[in-house]
XYZ file of C-alpha atoms in Angstrom:
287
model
C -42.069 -78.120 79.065
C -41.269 -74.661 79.182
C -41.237 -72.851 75.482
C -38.199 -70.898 74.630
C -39.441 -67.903 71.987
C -36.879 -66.892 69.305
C -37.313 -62.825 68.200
C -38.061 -62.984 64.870
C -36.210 -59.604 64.858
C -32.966 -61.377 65.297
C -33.870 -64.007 62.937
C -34.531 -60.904 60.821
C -31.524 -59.994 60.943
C -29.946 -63.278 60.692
C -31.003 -63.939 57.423
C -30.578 -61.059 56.124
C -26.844 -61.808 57.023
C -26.550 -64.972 55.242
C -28.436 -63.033 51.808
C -25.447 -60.049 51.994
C -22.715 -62.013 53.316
C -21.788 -59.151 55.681
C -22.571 -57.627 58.608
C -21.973 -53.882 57.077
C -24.447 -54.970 54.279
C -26.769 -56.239 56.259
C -27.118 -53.224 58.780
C -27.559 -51.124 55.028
C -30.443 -53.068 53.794
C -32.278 -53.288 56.985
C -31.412 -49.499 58.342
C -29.552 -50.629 61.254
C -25.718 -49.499 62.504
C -23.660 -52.152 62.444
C -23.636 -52.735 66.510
C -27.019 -53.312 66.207
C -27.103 -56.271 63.586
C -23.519 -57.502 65.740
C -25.759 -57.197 68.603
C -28.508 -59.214 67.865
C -26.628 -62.280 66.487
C -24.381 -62.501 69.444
C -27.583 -62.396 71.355
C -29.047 -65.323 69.303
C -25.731 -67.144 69.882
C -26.392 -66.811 73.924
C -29.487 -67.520 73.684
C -28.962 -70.731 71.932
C -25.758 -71.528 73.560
C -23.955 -72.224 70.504
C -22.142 -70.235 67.937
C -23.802 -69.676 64.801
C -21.177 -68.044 62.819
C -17.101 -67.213 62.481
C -15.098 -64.255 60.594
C -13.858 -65.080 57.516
C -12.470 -61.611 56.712
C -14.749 -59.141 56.531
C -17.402 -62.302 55.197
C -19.192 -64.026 57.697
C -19.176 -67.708 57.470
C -21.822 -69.398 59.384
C -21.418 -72.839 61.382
C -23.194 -75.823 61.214
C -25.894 -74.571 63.541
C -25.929 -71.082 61.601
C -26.851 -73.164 58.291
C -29.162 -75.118 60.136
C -30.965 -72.112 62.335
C -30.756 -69.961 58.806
C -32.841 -72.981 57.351
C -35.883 -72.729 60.275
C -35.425 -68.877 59.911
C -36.613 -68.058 56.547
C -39.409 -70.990 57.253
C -40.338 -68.877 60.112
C -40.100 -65.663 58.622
C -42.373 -67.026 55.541
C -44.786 -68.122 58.164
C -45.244 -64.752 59.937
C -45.665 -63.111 56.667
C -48.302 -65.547 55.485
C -50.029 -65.599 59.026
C -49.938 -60.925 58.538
C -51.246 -61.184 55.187
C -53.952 -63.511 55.855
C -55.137 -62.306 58.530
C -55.170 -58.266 57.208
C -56.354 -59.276 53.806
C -59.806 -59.416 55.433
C -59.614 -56.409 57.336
C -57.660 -53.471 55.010
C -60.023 -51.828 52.452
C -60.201 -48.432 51.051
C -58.757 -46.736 47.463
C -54.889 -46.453 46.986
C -53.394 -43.971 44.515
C -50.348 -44.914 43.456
C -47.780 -43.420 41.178
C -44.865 -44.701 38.850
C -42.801 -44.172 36.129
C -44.047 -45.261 32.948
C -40.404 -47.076 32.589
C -40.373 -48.706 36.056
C -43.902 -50.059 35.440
C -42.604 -53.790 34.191
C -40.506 -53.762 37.411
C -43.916 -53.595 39.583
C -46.394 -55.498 37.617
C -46.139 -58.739 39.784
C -46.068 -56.844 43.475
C -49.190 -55.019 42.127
C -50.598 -58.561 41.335
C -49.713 -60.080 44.497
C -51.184 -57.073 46.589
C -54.565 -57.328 44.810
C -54.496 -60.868 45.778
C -53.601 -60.259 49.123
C -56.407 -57.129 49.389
C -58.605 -57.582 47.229
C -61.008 -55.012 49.066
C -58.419 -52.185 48.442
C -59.479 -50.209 44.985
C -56.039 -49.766 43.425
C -55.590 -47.029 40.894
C -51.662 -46.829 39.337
C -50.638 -43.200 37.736
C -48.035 -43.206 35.485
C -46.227 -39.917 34.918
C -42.617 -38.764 35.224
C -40.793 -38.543 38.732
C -40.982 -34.417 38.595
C -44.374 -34.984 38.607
C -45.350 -38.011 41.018
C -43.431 -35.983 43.406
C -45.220 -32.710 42.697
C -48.753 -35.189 43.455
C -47.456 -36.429 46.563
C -47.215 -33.238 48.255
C -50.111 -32.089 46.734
C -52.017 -34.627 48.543
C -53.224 -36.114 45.602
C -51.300 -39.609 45.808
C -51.114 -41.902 48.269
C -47.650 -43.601 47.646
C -45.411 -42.718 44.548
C -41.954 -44.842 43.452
C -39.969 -41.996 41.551
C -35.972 -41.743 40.461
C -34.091 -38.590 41.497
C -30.320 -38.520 41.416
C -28.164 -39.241 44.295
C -28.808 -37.323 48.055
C -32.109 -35.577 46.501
C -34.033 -34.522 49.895
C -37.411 -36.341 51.069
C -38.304 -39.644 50.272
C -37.049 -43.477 51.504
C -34.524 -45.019 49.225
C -35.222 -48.079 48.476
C -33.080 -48.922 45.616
C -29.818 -47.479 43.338
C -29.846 -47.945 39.901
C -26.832 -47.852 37.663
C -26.972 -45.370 34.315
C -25.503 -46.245 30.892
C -25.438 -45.057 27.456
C -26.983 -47.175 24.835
C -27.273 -47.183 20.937
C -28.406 -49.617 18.901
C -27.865 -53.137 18.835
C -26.235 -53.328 15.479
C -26.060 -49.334 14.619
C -22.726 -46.853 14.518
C -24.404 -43.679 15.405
C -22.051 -40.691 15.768
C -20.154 -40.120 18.476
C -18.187 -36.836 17.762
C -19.458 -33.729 19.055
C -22.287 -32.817 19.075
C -23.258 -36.444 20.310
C -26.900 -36.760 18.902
C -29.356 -37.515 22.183
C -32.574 -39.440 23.097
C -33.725 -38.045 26.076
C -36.782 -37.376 27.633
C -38.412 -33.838 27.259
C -37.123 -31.330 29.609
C -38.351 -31.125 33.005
C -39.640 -34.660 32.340
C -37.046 -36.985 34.103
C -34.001 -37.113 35.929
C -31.861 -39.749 33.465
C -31.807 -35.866 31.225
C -30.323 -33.945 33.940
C -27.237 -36.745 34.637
C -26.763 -36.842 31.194
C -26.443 -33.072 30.854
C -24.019 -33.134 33.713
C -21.677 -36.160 32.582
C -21.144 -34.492 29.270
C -20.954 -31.022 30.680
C -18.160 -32.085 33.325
C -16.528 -34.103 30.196
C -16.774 -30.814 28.309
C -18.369 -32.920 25.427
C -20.995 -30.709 22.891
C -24.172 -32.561 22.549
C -27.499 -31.604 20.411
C -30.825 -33.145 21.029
C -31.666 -35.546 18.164
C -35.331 -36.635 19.697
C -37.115 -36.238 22.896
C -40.186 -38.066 24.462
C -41.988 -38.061 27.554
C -41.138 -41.739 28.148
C -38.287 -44.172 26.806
C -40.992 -46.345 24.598
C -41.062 -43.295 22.577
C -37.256 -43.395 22.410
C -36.152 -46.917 21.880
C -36.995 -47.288 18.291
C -34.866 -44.317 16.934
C -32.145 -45.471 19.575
C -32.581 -48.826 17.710
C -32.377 -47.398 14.686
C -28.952 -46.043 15.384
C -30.063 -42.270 15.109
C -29.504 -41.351 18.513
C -27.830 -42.351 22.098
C -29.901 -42.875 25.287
C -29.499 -43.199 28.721
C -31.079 -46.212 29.882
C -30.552 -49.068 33.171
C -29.752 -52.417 33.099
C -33.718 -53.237 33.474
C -34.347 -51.407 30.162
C -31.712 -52.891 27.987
C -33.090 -55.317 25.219
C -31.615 -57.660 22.367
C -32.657 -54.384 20.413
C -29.798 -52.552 21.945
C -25.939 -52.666 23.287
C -24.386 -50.809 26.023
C -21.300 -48.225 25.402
C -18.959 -46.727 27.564
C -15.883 -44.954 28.686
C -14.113 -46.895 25.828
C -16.501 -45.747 22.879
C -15.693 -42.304 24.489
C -18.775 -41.374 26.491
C -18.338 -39.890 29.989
C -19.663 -42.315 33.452
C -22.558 -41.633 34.524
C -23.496 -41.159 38.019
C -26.520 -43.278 39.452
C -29.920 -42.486 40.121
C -31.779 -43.725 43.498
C -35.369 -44.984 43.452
C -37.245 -44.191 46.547
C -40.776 -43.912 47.916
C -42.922 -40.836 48.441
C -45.561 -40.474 50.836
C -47.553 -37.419 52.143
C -46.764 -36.280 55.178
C -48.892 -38.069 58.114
C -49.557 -41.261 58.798
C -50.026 -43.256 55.825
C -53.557 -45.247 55.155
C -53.107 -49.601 56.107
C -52.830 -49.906 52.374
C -50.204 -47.693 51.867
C -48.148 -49.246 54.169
C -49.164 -52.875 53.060
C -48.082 -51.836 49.090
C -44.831 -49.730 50.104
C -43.551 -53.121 51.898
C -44.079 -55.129 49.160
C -42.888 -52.542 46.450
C -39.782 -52.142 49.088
C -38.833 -55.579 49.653
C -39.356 -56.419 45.589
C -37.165 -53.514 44.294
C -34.796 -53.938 47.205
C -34.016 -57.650 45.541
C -35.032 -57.278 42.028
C -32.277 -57.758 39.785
């Protein structure tokens, strides 16, 4: 009996489909146009002979078969993964410098686990210091991999993720909110979430002082929670501690800030690769 080979590229891109719902959303998470990810499930659909999915609008709504081929997809997919990591575990060694923002380091704490696990010959050592200076590191040559925020467009990089800004204040505090706003930011030069702040309430033409500054938002959320100041924060960092305000309390939007990877230029060490496709697959899902 003759065996007929799917491409796990398609199936790729097939489930990645049924995770987005569309085919423009799909083609954005996995860096394809949208011909491309078109392409390949029309191609699954000939090679199968049946149809997989139909239009619903701009949604796609998969058939019977598509449910049932999106099923042995992700089984296969799993399987590919686990057969990779099982069989490189053995073979990738070395030391790995990576570097992250003290505030993103909750967000990574279970991909750093899991890469450990899967290499445990690599020698992992995790800098935390703010984005101006991971990047600064990176092209210094003195990190292997970095995860940093930078506002929208910044040059260099991979984008990996795009995080939403707010103002917060405290959970059950009135701070002031009439010029000058008191702020909680970091120190200057530290971060980026200081420089969209500075531009939302520049373009709003609101007066703001500096009430406290840190090099890192633990040193910030008590006086936030205290109701002294206002910070700028993402969903990830909000806690019972504090409550989101916006456009109705009177503060300006804020724009959002993209989290991307930084690598030297070269080719990047087997363990850099390894960690930047688990740090981009968790981060590109995380919620």
């Amino acid at each position: 009996m003759r065996t007929r080979v799917l491409d796990l590229n398609m199936l790729l891109t097939l489930v990645t489909i049924a995770d987005t719902g569309t085919v423009t959303a799909a083609a954005e998470r996995l860096a394809y146009t949208q011909s491309t990810v078109s392409m390949q499930l029309n191609r699954l659909e000939a090679a199968l002979g049946v149809p997989l999915h139909e239009k619903d609008g701009r949604r796609i709504r998969f058939t019977a078969e598509g449910q049932k081929l999106v099923g042995y997809a992700r089984k296969m997919l799993e399987l590919n993964n686990e057969a990779v990591d099982d069989v490189q575990q053995r073979q990738i060694s070395g030391q790995l410098n990576l570097g992250i923002p003290e505030d993103y380091a909750f967000l990574l704490t279970s991909v750093l686990s899991h890469f450990n696990r899967l290499f445990p010959a690599v020698q992992l050592q995790v800098t935390c210091r703010s984005s101006v200076e991971l990047v600064k590191q990176v092209q210094a040559g003195n990190m292997d991999l970095a995860v940093v925020t930078r506002q929208s467009r910044s040059p260099g990089g991979e984008v990996i993720r795009r995080e939403p800004l707010m103002w917060a204040v405290g959970a059950n505090a009135q701070p002031s909110l009439t010029d000058p706003i008191p702020l909680a930011l970091y120190s200057p030069g530290a971060d980026v979430f200081r420089e969209v702040a500075e531009q939302a309430l520049a373009n709003a033409g609101r007066d703001w002082r500096m009430a406290y500054s840190s090099q890192s938002m633990t040193g910030l959320m008590p006086v936030v929670a205290a109701g002294l100041a206002v910070a700028v924060i993402t969903r990830n960092m909000l806690t019972p501690q504090l409550r989101v305000i916006d456009e109705r309390s009177g503060m300006p939007a804020l724009q959002s800030v993209e989290i991307a990877l930084h690598r030297p230029s070269g080719r990047p060490s087997e363990p850099a690769k390894q960690l930047a496709e688990l740090i981009r697959s968790h981060l590109s899902t995380a919620e």
